[in-house]
PDB file of C-alpha atoms and ligand atoms in Angstrom:
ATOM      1  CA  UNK M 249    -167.806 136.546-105.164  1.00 88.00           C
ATOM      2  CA  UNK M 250    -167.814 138.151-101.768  1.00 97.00           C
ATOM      3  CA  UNK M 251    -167.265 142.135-101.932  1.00 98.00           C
ATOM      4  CA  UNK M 252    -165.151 143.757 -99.481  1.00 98.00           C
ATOM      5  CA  UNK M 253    -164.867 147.601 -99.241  1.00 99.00           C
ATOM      6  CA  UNK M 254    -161.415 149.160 -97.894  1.00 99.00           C
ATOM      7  CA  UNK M 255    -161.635 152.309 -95.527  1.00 98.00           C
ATOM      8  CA  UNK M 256    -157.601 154.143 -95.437  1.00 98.00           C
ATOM      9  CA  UNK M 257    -156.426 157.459 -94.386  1.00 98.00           C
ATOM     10  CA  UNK M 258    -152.530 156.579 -95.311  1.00 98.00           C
ATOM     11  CA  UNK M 259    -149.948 155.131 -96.922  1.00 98.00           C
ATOM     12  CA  UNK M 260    -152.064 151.914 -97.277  1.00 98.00           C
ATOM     13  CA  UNK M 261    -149.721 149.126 -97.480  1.00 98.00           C
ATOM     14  CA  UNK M 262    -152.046 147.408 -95.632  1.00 98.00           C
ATOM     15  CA  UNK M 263    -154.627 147.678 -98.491  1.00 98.00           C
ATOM     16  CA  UNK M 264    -151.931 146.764-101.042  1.00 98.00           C
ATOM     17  CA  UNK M 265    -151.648 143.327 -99.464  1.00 98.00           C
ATOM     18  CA  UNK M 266    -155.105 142.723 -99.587  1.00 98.00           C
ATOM     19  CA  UNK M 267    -155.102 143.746-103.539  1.00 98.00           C
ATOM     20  CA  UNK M 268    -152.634 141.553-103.800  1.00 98.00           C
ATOM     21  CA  UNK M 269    -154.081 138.730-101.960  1.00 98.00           C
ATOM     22  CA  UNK M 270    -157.279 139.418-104.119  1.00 98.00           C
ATOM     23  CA  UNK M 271    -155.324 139.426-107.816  1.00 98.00           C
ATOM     24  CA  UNK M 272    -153.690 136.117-106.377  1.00 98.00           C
ATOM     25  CA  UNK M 273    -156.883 134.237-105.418  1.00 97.00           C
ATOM     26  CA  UNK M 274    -155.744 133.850-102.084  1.00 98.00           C
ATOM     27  CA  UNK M 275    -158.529 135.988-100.657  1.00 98.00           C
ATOM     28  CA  UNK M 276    -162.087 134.763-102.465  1.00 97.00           C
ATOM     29  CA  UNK M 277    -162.927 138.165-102.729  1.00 98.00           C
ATOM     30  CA  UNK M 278    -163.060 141.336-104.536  1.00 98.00           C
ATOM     31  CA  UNK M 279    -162.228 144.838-103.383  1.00 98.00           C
ATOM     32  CA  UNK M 280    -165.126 146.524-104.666  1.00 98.00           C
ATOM     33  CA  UNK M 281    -164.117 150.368-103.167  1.00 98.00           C
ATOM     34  CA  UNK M 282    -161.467 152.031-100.966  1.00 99.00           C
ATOM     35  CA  UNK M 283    -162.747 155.266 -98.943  1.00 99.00           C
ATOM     36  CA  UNK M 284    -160.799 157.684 -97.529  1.00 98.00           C
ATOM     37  CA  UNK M 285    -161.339 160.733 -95.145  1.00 98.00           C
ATOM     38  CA  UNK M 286    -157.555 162.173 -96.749  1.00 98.00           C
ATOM     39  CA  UNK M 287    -157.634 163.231-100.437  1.00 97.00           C
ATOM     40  CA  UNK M 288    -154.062 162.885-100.562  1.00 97.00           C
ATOM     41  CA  UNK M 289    -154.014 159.412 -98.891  1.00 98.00           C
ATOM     42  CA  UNK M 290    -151.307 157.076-101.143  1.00 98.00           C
ATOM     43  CA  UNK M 291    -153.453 154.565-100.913  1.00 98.00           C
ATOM     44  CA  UNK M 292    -155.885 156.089-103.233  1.00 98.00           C
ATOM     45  CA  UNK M 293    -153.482 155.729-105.723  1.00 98.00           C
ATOM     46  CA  UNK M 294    -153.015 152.442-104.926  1.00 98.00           C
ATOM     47  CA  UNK M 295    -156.923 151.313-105.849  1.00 98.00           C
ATOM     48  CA  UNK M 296    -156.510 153.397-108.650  1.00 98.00           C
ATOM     49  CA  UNK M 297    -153.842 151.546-109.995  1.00 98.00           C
ATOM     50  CA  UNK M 298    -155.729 148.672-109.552  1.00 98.00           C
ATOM     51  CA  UNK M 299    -158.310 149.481-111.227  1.00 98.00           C
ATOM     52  CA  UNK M 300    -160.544 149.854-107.598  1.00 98.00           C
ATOM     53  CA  UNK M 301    -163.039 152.849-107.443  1.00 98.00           C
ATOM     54  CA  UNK M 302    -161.127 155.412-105.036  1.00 98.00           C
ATOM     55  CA  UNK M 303    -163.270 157.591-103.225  1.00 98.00           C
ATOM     56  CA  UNK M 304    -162.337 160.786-100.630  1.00 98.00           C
ATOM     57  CA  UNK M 305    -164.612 162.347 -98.516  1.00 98.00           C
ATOM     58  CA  UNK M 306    -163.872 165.573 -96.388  1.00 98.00           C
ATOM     59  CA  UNK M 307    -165.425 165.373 -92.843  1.00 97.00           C
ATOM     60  CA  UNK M 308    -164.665 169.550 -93.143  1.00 97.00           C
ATOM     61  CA  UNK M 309    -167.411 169.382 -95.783  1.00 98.00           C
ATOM     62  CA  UNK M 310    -170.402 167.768 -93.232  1.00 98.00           C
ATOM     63  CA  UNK M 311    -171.349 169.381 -90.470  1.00 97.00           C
ATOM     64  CA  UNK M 312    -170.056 166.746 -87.488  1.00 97.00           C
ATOM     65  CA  UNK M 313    -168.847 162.993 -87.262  1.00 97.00           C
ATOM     66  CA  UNK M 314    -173.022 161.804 -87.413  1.00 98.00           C
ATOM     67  CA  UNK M 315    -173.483 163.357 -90.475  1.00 98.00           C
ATOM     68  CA  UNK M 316    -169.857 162.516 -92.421  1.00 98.00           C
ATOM     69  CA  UNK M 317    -170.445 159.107 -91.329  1.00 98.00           C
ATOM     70  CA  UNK M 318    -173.892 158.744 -92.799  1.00 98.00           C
ATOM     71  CA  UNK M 319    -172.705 160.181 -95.934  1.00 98.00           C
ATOM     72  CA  UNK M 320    -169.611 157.767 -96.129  1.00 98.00           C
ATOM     73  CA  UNK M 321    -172.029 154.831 -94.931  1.00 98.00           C
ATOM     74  CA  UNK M 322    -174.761 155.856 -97.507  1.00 98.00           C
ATOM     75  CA  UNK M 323    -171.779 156.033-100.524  1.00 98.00           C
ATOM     76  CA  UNK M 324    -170.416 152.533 -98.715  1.00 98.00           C
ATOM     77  CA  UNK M 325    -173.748 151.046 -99.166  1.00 98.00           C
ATOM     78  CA  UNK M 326    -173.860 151.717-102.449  1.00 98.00           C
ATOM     79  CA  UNK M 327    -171.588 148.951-102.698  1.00 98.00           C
ATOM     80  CA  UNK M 328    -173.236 146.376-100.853  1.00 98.00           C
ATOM     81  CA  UNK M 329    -170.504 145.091 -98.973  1.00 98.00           C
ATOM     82  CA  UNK M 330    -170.296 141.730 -97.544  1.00 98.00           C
ATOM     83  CA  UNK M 331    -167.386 143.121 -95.100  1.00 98.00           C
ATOM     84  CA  UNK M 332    -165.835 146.401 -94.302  1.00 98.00           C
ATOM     85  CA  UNK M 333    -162.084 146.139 -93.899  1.00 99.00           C
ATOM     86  CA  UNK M 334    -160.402 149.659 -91.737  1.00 98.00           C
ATOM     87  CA  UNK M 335    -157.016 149.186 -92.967  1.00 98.00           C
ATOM     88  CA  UNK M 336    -155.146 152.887 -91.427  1.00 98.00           C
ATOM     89  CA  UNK M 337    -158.535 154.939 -91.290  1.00 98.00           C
ATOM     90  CA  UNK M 338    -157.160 157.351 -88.696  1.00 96.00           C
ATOM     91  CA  UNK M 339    -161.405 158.456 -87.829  1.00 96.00           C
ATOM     92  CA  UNK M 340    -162.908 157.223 -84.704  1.00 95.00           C
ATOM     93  CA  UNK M 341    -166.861 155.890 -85.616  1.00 97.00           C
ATOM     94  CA  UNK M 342    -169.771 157.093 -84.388  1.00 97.00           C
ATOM     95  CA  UNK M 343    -171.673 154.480 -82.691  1.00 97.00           C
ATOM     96  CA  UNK M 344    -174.444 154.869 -86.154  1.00 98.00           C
ATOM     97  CA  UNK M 345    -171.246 153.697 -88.284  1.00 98.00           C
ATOM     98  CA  UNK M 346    -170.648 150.325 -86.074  1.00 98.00           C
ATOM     99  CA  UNK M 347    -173.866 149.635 -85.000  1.00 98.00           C
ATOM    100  CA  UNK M 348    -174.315 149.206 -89.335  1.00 98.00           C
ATOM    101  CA  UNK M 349    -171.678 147.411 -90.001  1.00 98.00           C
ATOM    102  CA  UNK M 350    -171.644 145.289 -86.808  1.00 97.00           C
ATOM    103  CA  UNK M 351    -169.831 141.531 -87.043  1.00 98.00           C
ATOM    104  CA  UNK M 352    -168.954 142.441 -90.454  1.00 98.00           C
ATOM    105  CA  UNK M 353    -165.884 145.338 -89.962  1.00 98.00           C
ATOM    106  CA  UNK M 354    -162.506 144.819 -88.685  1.00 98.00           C
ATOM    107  CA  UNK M 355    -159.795 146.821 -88.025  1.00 98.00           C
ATOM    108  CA  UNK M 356    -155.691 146.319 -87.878  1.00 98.00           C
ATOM    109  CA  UNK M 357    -154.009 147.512 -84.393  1.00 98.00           C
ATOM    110  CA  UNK M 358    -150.536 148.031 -84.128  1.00 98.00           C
ATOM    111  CA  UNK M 359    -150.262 146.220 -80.658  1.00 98.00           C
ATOM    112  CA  UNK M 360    -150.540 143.090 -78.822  1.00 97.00           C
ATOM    113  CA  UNK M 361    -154.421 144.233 -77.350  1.00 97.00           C
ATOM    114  CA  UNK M 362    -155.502 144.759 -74.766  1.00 96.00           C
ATOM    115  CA  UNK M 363    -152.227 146.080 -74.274  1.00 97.00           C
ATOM    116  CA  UNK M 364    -151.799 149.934 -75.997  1.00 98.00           C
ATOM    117  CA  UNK M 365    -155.463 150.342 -77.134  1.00 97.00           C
ATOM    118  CA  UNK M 366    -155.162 153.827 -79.029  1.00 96.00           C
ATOM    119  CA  UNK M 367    -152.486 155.978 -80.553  1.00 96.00           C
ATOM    120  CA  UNK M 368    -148.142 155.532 -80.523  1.00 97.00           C
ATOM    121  CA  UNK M 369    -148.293 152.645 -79.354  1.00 98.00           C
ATOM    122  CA  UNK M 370    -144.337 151.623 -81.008  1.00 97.00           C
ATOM    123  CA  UNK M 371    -143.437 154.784 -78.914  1.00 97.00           C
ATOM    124  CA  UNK M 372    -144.675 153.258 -75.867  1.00 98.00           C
ATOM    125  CA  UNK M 373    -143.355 149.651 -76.631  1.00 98.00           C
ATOM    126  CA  UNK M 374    -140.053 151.138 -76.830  1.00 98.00           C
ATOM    127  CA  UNK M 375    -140.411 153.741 -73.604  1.00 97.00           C
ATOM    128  CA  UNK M 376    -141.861 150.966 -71.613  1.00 97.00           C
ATOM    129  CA  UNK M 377    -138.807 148.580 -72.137  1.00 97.00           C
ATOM    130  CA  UNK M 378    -141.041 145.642 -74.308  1.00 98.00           C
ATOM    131  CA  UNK M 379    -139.487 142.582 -75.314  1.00 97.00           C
ATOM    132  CA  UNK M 380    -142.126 141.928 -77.506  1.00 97.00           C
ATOM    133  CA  UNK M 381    -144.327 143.543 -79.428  1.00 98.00           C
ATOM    134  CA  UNK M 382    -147.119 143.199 -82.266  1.00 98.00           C
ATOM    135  CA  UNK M 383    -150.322 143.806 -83.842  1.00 98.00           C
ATOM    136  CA  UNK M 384    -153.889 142.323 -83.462  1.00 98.00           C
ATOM    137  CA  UNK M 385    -156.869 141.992 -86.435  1.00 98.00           C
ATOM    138  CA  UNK M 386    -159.783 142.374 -84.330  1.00 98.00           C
ATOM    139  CA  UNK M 387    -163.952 142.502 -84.882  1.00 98.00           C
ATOM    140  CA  UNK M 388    -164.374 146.071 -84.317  1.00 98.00           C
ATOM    141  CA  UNK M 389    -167.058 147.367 -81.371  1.00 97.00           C
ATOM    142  CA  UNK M 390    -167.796 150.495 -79.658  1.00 94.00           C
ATOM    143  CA  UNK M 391    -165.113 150.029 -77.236  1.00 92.00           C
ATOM    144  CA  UNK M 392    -161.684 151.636 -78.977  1.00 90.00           C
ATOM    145  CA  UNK M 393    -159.898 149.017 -80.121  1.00 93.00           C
ATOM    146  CA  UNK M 394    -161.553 146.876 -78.284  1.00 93.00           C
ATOM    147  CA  UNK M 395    -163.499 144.336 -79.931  1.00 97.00           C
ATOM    148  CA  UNK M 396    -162.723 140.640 -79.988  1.00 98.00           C
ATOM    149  CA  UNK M 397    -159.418 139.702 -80.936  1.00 98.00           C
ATOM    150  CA  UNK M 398    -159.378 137.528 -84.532  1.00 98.00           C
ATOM    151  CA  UNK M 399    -155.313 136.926 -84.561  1.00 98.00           C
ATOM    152  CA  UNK M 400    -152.545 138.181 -83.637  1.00 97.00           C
ATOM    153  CA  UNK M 401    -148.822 138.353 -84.518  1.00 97.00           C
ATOM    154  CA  UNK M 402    -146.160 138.807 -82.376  1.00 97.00           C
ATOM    155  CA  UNK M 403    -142.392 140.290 -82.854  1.00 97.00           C
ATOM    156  CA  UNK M 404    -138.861 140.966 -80.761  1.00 98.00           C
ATOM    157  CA  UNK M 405    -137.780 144.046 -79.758  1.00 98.00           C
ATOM    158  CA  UNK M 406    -134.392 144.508 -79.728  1.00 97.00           C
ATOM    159  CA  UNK M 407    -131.602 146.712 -78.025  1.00 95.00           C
ATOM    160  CA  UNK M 408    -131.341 149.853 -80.706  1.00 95.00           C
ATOM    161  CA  UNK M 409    -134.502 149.340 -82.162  1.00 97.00           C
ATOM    162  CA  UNK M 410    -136.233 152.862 -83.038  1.00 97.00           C
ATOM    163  CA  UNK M 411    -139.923 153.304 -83.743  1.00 97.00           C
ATOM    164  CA  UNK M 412    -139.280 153.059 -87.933  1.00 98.00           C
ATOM    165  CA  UNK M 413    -137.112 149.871 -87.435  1.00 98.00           C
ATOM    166  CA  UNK M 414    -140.395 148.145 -85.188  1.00 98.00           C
ATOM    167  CA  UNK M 415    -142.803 149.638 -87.349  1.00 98.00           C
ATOM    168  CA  UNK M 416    -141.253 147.614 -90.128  1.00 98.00           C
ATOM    169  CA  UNK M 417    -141.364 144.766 -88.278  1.00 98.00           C
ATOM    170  CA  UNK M 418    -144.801 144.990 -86.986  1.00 98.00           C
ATOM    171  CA  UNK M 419    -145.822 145.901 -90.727  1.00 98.00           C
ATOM    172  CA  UNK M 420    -144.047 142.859 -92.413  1.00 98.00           C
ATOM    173  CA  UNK M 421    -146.547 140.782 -90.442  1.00 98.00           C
ATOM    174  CA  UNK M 422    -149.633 142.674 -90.433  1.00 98.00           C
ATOM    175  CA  UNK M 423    -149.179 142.502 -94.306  1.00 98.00           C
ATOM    176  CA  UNK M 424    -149.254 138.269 -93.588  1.00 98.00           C
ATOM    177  CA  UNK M 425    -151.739 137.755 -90.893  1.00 98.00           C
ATOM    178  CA  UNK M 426    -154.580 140.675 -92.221  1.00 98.00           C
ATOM    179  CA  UNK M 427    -155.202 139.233 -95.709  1.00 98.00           C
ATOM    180  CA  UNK M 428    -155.635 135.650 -94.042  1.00 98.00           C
ATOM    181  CA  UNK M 429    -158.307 137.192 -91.757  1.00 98.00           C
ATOM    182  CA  UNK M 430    -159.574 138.379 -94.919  1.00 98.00           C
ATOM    183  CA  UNK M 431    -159.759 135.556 -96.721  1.00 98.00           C
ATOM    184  CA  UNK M 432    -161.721 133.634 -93.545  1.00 98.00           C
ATOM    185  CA  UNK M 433    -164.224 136.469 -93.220  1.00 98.00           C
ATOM    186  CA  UNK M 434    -165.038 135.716 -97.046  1.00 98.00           C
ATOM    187  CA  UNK M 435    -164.759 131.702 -96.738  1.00 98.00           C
ATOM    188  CA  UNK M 436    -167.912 132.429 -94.332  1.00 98.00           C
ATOM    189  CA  UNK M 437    -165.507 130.361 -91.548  1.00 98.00           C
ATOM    190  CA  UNK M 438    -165.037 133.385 -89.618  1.00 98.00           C
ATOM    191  CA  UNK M 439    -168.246 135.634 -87.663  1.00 98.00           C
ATOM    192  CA  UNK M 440    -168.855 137.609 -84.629  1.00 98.00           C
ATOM    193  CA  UNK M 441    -171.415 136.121 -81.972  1.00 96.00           C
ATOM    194  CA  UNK M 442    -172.414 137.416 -78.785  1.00 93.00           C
ATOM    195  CA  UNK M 443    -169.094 139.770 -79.047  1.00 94.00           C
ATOM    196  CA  UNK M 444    -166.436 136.637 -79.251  1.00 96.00           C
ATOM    197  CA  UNK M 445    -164.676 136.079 -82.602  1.00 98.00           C
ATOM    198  CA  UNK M 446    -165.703 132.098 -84.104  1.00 98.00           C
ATOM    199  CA  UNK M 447    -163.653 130.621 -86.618  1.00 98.00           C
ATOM    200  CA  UNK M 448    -164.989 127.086 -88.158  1.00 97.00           C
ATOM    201  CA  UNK M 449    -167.732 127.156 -85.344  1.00 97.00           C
ATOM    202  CA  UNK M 450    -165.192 127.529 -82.296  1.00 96.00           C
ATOM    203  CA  UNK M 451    -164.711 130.343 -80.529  1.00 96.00           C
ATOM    204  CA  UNK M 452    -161.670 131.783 -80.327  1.00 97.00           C
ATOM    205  CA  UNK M 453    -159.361 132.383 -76.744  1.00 95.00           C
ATOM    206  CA  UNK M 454    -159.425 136.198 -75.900  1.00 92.00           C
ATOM    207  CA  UNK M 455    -156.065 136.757 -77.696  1.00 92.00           C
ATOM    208  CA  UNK M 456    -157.415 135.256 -81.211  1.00 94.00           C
ATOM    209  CA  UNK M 457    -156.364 131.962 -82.881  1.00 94.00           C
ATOM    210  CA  UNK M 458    -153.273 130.160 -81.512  1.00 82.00           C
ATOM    211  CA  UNK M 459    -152.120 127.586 -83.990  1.00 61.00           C
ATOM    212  CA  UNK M 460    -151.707 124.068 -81.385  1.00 52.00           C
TER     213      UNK M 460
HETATM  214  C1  GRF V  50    -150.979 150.003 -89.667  1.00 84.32           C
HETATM  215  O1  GRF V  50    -149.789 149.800 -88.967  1.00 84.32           O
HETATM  216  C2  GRF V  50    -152.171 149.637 -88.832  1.00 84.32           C
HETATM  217  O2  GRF V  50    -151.884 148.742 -87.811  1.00 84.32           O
HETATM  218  C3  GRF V  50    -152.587 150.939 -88.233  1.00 84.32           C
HETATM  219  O3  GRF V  50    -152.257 151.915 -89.174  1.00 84.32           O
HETATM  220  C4  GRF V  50    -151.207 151.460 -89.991  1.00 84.32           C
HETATM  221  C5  GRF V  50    -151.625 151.664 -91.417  1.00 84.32           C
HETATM  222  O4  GRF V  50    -150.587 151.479 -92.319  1.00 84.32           O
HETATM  223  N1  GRF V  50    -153.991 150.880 -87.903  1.00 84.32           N
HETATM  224  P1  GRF V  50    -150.887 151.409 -93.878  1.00 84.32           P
HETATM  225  O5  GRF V  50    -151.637 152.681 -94.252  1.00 84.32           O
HETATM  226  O6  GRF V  50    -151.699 150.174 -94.142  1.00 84.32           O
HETATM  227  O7  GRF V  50    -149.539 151.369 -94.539  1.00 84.32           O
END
């Protein structure tokens, strides 16, 4: 059994999915630890009620982002993770944290990268006139989200949507496509090489899998 370890700072629907993915054998995998840098995240509750060990750390408690993230890599490690899932973790990474975990963490990204790398980026869709929006699963690298796309899923905008109504949207499918990324990390079909995302030993087109 593959163990995966869950970093949030939120609500973490996101890591609800994957729990439930998980309890339904649909991932191969077992959430061995969720980590967040918000003691009041939801999703803390969420492992909890799952029966996941729920950890918070306070960066105010370390003196900078080096030495938080060697603490929360040290506790991580403790685990021996096979991947290292950012599902909401609101922190950027010191170069130390990626350079550990390389080609085995991913991260969730509200858009349709490269386009809106970074924060509000439903504001933006919506200010900018969109007709579609999204969100990618990508390989994560030193670049802000910016590492190589795994798959991404795509969504209308419509006349009178407002950011809750697309965040909905954008969520309904992030909850689909994240736990099937997942679930190929942990089938050992899915790795990072020479910063390009391969799935069953092809490499995949800058924008992630595209179903033929
Ligand atoms: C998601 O929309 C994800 O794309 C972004 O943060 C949000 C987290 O939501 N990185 P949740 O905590 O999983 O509900």
């Amino acid at each position: 059994m593959k163990h995966i370890v869950v970093l949030i700072s939120g609500n973490g629907s996101n890591l609800q999915a994957i729990i439930d993915a998980c309890q339904q054998q649909r991932i191969n995998g077992t959430i061995s630890a969720v980590f967040s840098n918000k003691a009041g995240a939801y999703g803390l509750e969420r492992a909890s009620e799952a029966n996941i060990p729920a950890h918070a750390l306070s960066p105010a408690d370390y003196d900078g982002r080096e030495a938080f993230d060697r603490e929360l890599m040290r506790q991580i490690d403790a685990y021996a993770p096979d991947l290292v899932v950012l599902a909401g973790y609101m922190r950027i990474l010191s170069p130390a944290f990626v350079a550990h975990y390389t080609g085995r963490l991913i991260n969730i990204h509200p858009s349709l990268l490269p386009k809106y790398p970074g924060l509000y980026t439903h504001r933006q869709v919506l200010e900018n006139g969109d007709e579609e929006h999204g969100t990618s699963v990508h390989f994560v690298t030193d670049e802000l989200d910016g590492g190589p796309v795994i798959l991404q899923a795509s969504v209308p905008v419509f006349d009178g949507d407002d950011e809750e109504i697309i965040t909905a949207r954008v969520q309904h499918q992030e909850h689909a496509i994240y736990p099937l990324v997942v679930s190929w990390f942990v089938d050992g079909r899915l790795e990072m090489r020479a910063n390009q995302a391969w799935l069953d030993g092809k490499a995949l087109p800058a924008r992630g899998y595209a179903a033929d």
